[in-house]
PDB file of C-alpha atoms in Angstrom:
ATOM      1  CA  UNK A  27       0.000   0.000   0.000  1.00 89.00           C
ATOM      2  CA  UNK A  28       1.261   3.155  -1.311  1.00 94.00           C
ATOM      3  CA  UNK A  29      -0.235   6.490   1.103  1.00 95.00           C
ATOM      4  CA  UNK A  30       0.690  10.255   0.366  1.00 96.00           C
ATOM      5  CA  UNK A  31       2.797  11.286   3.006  1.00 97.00           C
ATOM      6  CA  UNK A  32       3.596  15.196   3.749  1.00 97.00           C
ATOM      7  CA  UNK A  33       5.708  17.082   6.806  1.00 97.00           C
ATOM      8  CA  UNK A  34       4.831  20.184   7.539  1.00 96.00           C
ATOM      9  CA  UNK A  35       5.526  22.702   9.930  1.00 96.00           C
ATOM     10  CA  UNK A  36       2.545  24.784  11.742  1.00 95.00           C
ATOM     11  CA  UNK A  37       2.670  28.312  13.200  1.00 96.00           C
ATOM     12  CA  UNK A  38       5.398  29.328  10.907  1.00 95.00           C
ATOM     13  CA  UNK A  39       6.194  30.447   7.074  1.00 92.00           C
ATOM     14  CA  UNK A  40       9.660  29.213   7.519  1.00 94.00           C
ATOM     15  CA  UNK A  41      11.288  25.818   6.920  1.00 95.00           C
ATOM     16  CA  UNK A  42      12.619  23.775  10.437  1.00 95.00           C
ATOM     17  CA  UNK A  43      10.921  25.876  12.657  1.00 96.00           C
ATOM     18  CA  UNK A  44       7.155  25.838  14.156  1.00 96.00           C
ATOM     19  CA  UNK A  45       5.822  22.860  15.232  1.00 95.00           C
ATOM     20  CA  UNK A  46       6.622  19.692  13.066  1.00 95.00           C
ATOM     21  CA  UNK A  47       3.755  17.250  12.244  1.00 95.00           C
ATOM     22  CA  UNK A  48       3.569  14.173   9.939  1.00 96.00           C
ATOM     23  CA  UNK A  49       0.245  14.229   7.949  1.00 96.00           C
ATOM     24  CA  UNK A  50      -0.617  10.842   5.921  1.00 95.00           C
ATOM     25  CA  UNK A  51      -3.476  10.726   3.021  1.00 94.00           C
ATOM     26  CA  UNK A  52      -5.416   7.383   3.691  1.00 92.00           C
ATOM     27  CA  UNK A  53      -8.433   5.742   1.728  1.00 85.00           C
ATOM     28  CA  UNK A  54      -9.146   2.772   4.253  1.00 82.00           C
ATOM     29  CA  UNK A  55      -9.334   2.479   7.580  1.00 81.00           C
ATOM     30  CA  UNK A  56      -6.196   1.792   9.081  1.00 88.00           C
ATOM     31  CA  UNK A  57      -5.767  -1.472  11.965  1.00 91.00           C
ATOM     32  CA  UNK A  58      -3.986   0.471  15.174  1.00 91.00           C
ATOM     33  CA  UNK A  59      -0.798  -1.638  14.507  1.00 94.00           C
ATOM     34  CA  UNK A  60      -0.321   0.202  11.465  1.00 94.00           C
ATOM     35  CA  UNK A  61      -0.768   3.482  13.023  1.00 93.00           C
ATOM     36  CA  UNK A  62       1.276   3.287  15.896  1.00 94.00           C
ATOM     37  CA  UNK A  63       3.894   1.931  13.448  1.00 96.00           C
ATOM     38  CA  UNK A  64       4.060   4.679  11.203  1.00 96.00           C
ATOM     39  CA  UNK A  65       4.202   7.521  14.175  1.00 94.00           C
ATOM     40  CA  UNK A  66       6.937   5.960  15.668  1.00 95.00           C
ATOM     41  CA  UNK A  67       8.788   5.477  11.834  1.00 95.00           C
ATOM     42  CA  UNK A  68       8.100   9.361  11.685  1.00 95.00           C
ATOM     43  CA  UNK A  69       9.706   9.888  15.120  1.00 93.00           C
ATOM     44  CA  UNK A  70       7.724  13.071  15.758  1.00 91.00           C
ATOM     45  CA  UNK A  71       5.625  14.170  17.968  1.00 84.00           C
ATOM     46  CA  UNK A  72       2.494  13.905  16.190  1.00 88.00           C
ATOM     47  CA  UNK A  73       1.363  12.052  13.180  1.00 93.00           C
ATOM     48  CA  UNK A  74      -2.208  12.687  11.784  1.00 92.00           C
ATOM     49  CA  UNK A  75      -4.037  10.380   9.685  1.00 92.00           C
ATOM     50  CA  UNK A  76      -6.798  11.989   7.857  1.00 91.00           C
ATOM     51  CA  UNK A  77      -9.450   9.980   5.914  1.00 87.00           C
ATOM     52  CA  UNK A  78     -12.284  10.924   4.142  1.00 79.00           C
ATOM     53  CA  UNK A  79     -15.313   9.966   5.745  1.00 73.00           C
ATOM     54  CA  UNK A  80     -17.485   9.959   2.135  1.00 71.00           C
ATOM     55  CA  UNK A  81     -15.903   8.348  -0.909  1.00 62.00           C
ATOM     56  CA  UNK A  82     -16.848  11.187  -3.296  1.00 59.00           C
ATOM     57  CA  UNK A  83     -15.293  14.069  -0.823  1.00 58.00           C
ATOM     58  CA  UNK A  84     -12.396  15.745  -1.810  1.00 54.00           C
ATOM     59  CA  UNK A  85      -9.289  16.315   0.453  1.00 48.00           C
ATOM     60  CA  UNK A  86      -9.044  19.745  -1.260  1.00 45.00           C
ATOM     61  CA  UNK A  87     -12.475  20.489  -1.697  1.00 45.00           C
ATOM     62  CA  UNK A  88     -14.041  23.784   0.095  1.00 47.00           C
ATOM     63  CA  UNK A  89     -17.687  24.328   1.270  1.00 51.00           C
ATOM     64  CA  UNK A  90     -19.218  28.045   1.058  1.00 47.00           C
ATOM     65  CA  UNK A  91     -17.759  29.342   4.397  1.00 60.00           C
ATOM     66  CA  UNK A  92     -13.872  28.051   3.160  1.00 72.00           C
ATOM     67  CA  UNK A  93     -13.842  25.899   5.649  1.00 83.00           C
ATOM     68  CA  UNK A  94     -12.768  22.101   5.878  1.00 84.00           C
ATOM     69  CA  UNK A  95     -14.563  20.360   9.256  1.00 85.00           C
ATOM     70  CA  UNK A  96     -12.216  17.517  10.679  1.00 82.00           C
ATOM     71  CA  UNK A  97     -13.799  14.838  12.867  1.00 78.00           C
ATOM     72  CA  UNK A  98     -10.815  13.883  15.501  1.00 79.00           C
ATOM     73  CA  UNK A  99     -10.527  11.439  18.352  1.00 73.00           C
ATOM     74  CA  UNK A 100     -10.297  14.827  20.100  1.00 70.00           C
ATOM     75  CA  UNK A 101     -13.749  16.384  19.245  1.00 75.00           C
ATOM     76  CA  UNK A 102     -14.471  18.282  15.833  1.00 81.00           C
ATOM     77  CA  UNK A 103     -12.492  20.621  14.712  1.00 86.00           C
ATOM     78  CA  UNK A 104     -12.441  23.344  12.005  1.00 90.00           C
ATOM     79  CA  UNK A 105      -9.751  25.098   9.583  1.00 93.00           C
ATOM     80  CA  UNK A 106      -9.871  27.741   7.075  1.00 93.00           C
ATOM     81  CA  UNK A 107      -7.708  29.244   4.868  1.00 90.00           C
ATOM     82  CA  UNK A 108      -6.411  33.167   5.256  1.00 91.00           C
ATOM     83  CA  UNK A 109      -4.625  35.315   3.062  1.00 86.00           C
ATOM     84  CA  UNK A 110      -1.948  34.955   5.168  1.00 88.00           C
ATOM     85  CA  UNK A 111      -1.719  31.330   7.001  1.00 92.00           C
ATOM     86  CA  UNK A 112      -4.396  28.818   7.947  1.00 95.00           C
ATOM     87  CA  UNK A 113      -7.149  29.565  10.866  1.00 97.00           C
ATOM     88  CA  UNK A 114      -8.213  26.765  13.399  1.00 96.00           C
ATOM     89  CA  UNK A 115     -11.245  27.506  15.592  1.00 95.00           C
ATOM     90  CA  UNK A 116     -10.996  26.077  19.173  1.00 94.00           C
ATOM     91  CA  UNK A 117     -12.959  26.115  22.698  1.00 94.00           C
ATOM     92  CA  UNK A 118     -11.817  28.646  25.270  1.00 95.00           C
ATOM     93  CA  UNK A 119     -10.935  27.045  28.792  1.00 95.00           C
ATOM     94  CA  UNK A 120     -11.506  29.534  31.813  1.00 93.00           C
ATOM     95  CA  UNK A 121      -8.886  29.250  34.732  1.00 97.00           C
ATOM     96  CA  UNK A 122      -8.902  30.106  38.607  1.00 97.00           C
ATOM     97  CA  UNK A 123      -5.995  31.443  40.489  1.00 98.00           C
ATOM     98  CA  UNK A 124      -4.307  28.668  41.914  1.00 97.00           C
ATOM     99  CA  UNK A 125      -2.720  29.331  45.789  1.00 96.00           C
ATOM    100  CA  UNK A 126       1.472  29.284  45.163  1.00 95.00           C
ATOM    101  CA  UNK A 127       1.569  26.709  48.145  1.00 94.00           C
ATOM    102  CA  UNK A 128       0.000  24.031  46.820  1.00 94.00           C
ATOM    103  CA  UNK A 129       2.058  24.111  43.960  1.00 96.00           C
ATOM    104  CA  UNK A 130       5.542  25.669  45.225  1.00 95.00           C
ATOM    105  CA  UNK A 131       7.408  22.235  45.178  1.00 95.00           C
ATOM    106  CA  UNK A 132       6.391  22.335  41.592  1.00 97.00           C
ATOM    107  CA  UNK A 133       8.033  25.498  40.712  1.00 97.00           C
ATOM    108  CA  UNK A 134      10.396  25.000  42.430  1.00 97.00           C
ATOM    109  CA  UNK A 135      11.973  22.041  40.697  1.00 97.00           C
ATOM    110  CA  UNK A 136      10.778  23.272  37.310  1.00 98.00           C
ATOM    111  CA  UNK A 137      12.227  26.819  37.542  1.00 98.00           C
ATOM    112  CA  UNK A 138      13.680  27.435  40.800  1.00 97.00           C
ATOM    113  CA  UNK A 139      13.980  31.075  42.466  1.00 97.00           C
ATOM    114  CA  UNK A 140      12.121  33.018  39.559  1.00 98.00           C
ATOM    115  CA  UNK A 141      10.105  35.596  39.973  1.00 98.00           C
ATOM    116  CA  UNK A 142       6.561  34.632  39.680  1.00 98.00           C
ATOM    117  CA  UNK A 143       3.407  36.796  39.066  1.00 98.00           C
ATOM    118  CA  UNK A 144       0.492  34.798  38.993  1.00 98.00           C
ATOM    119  CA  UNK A 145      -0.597  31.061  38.632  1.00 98.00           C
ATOM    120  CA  UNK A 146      -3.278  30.002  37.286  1.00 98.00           C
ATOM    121  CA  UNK A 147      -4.781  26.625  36.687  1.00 98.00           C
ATOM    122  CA  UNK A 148      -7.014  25.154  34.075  1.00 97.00           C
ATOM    123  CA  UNK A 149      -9.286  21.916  35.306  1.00 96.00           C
ATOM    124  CA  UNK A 150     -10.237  21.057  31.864  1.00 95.00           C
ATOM    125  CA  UNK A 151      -6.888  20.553  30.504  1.00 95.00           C
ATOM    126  CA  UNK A 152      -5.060  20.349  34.017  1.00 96.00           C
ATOM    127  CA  UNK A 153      -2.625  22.330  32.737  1.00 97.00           C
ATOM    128  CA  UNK A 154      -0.628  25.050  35.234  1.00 98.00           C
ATOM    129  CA  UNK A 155      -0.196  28.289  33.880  1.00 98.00           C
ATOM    130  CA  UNK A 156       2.542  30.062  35.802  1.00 98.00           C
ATOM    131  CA  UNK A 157       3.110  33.569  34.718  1.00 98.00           C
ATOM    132  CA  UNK A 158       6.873  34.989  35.317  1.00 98.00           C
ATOM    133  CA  UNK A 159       7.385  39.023  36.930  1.00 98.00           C
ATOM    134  CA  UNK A 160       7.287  41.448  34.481  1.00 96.00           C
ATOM    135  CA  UNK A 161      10.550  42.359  35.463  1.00 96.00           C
ATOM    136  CA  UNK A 162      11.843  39.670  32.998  1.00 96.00           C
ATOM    137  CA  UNK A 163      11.985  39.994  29.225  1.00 94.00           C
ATOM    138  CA  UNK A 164      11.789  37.926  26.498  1.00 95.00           C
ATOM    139  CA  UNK A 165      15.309  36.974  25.983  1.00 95.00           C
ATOM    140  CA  UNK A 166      15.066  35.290  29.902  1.00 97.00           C
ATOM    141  CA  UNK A 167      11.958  33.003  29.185  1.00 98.00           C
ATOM    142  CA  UNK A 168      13.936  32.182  26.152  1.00 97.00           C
ATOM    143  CA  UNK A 169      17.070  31.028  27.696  1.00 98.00           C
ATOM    144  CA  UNK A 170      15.655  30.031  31.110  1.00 98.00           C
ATOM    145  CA  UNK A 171      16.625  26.691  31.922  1.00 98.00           C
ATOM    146  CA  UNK A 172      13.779  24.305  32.871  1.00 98.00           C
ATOM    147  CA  UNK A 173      14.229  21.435  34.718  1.00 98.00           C
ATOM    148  CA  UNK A 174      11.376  18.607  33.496  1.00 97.00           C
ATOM    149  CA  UNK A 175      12.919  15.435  34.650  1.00 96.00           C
ATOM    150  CA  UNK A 176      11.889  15.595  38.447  1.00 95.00           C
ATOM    151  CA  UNK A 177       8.026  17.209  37.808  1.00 96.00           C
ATOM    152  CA  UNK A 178       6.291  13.903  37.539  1.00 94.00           C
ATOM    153  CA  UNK A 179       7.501  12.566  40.627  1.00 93.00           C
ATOM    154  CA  UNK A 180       5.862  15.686  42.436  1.00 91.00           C
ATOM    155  CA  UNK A 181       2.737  15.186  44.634  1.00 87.00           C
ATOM    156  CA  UNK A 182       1.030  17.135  42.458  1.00 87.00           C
ATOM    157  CA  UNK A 183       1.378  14.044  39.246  1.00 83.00           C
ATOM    158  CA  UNK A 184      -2.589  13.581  38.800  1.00 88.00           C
ATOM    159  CA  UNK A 185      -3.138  16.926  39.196  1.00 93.00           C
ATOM    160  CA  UNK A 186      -0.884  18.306  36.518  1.00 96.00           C
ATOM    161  CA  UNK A 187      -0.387  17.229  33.088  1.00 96.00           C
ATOM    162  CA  UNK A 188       1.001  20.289  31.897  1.00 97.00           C
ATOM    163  CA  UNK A 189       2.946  23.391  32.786  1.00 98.00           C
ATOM    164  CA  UNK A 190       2.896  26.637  31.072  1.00 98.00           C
ATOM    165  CA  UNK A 191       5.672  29.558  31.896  1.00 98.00           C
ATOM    166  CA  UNK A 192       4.406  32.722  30.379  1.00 98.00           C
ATOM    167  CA  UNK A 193       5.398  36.595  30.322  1.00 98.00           C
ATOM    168  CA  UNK A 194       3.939  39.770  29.252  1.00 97.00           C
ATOM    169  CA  UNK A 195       4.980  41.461  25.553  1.00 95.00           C
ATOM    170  CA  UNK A 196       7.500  44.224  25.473  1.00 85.00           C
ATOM    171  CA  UNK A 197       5.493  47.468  24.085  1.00 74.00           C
ATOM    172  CA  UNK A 198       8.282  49.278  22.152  1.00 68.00           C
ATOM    173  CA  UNK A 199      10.741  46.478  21.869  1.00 61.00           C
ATOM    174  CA  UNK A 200      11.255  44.115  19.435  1.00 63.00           C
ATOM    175  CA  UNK A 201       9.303  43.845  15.643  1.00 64.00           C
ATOM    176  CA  UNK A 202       7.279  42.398  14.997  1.00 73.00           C
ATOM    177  CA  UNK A 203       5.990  43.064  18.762  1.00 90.00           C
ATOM    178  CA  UNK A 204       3.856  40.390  20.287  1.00 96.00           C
ATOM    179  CA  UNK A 205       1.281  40.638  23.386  1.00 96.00           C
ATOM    180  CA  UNK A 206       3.064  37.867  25.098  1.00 97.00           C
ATOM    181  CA  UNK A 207       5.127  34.711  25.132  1.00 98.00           C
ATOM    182  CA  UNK A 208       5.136  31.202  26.430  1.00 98.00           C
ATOM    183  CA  UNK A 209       6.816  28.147  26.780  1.00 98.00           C
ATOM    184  CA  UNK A 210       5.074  24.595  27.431  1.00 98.00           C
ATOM    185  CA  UNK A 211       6.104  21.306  29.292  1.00 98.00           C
ATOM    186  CA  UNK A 212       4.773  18.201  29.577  1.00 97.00           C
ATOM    187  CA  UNK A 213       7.261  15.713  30.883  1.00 96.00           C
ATOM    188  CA  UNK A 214       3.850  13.866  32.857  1.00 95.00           C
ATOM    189  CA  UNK A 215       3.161  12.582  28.955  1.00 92.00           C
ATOM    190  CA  UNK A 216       6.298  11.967  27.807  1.00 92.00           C
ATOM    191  CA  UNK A 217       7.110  15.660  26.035  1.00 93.00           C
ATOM    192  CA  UNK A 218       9.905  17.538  27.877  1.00 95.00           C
ATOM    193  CA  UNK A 219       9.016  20.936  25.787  1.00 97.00           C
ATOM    194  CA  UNK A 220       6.478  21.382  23.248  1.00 96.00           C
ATOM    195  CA  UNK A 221       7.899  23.652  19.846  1.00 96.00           C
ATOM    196  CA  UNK A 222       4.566  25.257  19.459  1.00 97.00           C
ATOM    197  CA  UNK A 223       0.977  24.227  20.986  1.00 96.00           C
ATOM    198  CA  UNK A 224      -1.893  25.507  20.088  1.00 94.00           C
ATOM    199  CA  UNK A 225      -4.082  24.162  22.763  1.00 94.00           C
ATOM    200  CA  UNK A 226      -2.196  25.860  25.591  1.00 97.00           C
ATOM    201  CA  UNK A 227      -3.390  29.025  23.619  1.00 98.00           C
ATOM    202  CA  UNK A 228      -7.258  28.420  24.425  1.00 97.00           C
ATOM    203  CA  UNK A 229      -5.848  28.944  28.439  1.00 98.00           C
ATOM    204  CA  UNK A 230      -3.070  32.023  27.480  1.00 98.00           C
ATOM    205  CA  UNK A 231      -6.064  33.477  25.569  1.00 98.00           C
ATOM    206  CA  UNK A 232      -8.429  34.221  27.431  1.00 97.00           C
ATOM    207  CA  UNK A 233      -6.044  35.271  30.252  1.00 98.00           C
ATOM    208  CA  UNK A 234      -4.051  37.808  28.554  1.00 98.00           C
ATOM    209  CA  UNK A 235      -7.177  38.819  26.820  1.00 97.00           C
ATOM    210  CA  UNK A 236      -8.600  39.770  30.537  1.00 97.00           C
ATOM    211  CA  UNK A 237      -5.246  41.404  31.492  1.00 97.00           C
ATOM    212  CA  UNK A 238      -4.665  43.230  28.209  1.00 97.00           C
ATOM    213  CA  UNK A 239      -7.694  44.357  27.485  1.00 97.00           C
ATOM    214  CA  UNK A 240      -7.575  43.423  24.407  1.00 96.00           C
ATOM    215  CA  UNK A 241      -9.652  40.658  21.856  1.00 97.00           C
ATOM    216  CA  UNK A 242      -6.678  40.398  19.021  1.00 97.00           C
ATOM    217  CA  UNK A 243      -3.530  39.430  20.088  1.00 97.00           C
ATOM    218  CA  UNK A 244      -0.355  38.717  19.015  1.00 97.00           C
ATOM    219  CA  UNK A 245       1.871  35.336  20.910  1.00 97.00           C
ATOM    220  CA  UNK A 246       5.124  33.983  20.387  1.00 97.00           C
ATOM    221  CA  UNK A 247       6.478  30.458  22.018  1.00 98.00           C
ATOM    222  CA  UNK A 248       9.973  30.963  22.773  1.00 97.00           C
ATOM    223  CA  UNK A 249      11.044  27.162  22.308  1.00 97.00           C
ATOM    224  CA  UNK A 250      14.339  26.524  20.492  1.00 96.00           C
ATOM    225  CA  UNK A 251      12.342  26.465  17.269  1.00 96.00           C
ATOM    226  CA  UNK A 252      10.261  28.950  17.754  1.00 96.00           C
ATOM    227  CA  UNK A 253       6.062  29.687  16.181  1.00 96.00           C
ATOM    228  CA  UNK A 254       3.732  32.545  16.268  1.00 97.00           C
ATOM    229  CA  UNK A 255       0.321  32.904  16.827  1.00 97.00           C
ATOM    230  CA  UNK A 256      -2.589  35.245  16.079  1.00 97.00           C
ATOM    231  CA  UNK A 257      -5.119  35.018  18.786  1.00 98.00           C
ATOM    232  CA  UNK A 258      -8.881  36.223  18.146  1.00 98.00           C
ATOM    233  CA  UNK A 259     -11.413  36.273  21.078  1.00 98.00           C
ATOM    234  CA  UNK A 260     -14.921  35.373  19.579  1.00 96.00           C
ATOM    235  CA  UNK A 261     -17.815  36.652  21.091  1.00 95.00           C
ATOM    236  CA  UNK A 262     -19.368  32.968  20.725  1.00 95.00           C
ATOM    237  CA  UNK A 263     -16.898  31.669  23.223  1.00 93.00           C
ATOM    238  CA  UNK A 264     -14.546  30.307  21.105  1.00 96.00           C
ATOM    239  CA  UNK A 265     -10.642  31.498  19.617  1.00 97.00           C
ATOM    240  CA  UNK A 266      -9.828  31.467  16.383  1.00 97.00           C
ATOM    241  CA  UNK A 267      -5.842  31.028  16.149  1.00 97.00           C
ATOM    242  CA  UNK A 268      -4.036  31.577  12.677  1.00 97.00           C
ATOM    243  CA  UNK A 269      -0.858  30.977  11.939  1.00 97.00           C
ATOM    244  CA  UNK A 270       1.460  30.131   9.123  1.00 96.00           C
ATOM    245  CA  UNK A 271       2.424  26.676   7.807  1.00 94.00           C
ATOM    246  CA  UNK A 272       5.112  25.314   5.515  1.00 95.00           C
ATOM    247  CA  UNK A 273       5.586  21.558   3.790  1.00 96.00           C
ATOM    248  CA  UNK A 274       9.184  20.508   4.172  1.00 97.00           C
ATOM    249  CA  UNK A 275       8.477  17.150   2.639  1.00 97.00           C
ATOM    250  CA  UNK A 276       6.426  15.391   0.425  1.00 97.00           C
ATOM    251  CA  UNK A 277       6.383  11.646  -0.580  1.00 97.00           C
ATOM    252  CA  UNK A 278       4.994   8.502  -0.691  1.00 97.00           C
ATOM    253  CA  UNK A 279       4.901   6.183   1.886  1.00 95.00           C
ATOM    254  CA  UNK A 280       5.080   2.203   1.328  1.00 94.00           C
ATOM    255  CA  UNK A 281       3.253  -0.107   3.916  1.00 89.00           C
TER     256      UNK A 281
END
């Protein structure tokens, strides 16, 4: 069996940076074997498999909105194209200040003596959003060194699946400016830092949005590789993220 087979890199325009995804073309239903083989031959963090659920749709086809509806393992989820990148429309997930001692141990290990702001944590995603003083600039979340390999041994494992370090943008400062940055671990799941994630957006969204004042924003994830995001506040609840994405390979893929 002979499947089209593409890698492309989301939440940026330029080659070897974003976040790197396999994407494979099937016509039948795949047996799990199969699919946990050819993730693990990719060797990347995700592999999607996308199938049409109707013989006569078309992968490239487009309904009247521009928009191509994905049913996932995850829930449903939407894209359409931009002038400019590729929009995906996701729930927002509210979060509820989170008291520092119930989760200092945490910190502690991850990041040390930092400076910290706020924390925040999200129940629906159990993801801990720990925002750094605003006394630090980009260039320190960037190079900050972040100790994963002790977190799921913490007593708060269960709890916490994820843990988000953010900071406020630098008005004036760099171009292109950006509203704020992040950086995402999840060593409880076998990830010791995510390149770009767009679901830890749909918690830094809706924050920010509250502390900024502000429905359109701009985000940058300061991993090694880097990815930006453009962050829209919907009044139906929702975000609509866009962001840039670039094929660094396409071939065919023998099973």
């Amino acid at each position: 069996m002979k499947l089209p087979m593409f890698i492309v890199d989301a939440f940026t325009a330029t080659a070897f940076r974003g976040n790197p995804a396999a994407v494979c073309l099937v016509e039948n239903t795949l047996d799990e074997d199969s699919h946990q083989h050819i993730a693990r031959e990719m060797n990347l963090s995700e592999t999607a498999f996308i199938r049409k659920l109707q013989p006569t749709d078309n992968f490239t086809q487009k309904n009247t909105n521009n928009t191509l509806t994905f049913v996932t393992m995850s829930g449903e989820l939407k894209a359409r194209r931009a002038e400019d990148g590729i929009v995906l429309d996701f729930p927002l997930y509210p979060t509820s200040p989170q008291d520092l001692h119930e989760v200092e141990d945490l910190i502690k290990a991850a990041i040390g003596d930092v400076l910290v702001q706020d924390i925040q944590y999200s129940p629906d995603t159990k993801n801990l959003m720990v925002r750094l003083s605003d006394s630090y600039n980009r260039s320190f979340l960037e190079t900050l060194k972040v100790n994963t390999e002790p977190l799921p041994r913490t007593e708060q494992t269960g709890k916490v699946k994820g843990l988000i370090l953010t900071l406020k943008g630098e008005p004036g400062g760099r171009t292109p400016q950006y509203d704020f940055y992040s950086r995402y671990f999840a060593p409880w799941v076998g990830v010791a830092e995510d390149p770009v994630t767009g679901s830890t957006h749909t918690i830094l969204g809706p924050y920010w949005s509250e502390e900024l004042g502000k429905k359109e924003m701009r985000a940058f994830q300061c991993s090694r590789r880097g990815g930006e995001l453009d962050i829209s506040l919907r009044p139906d609840g929702r975000v609509d993220m866009k962001g840039g994405a670039a094929i660094v390979l396409e071939g065919t893929l023998t099973v």
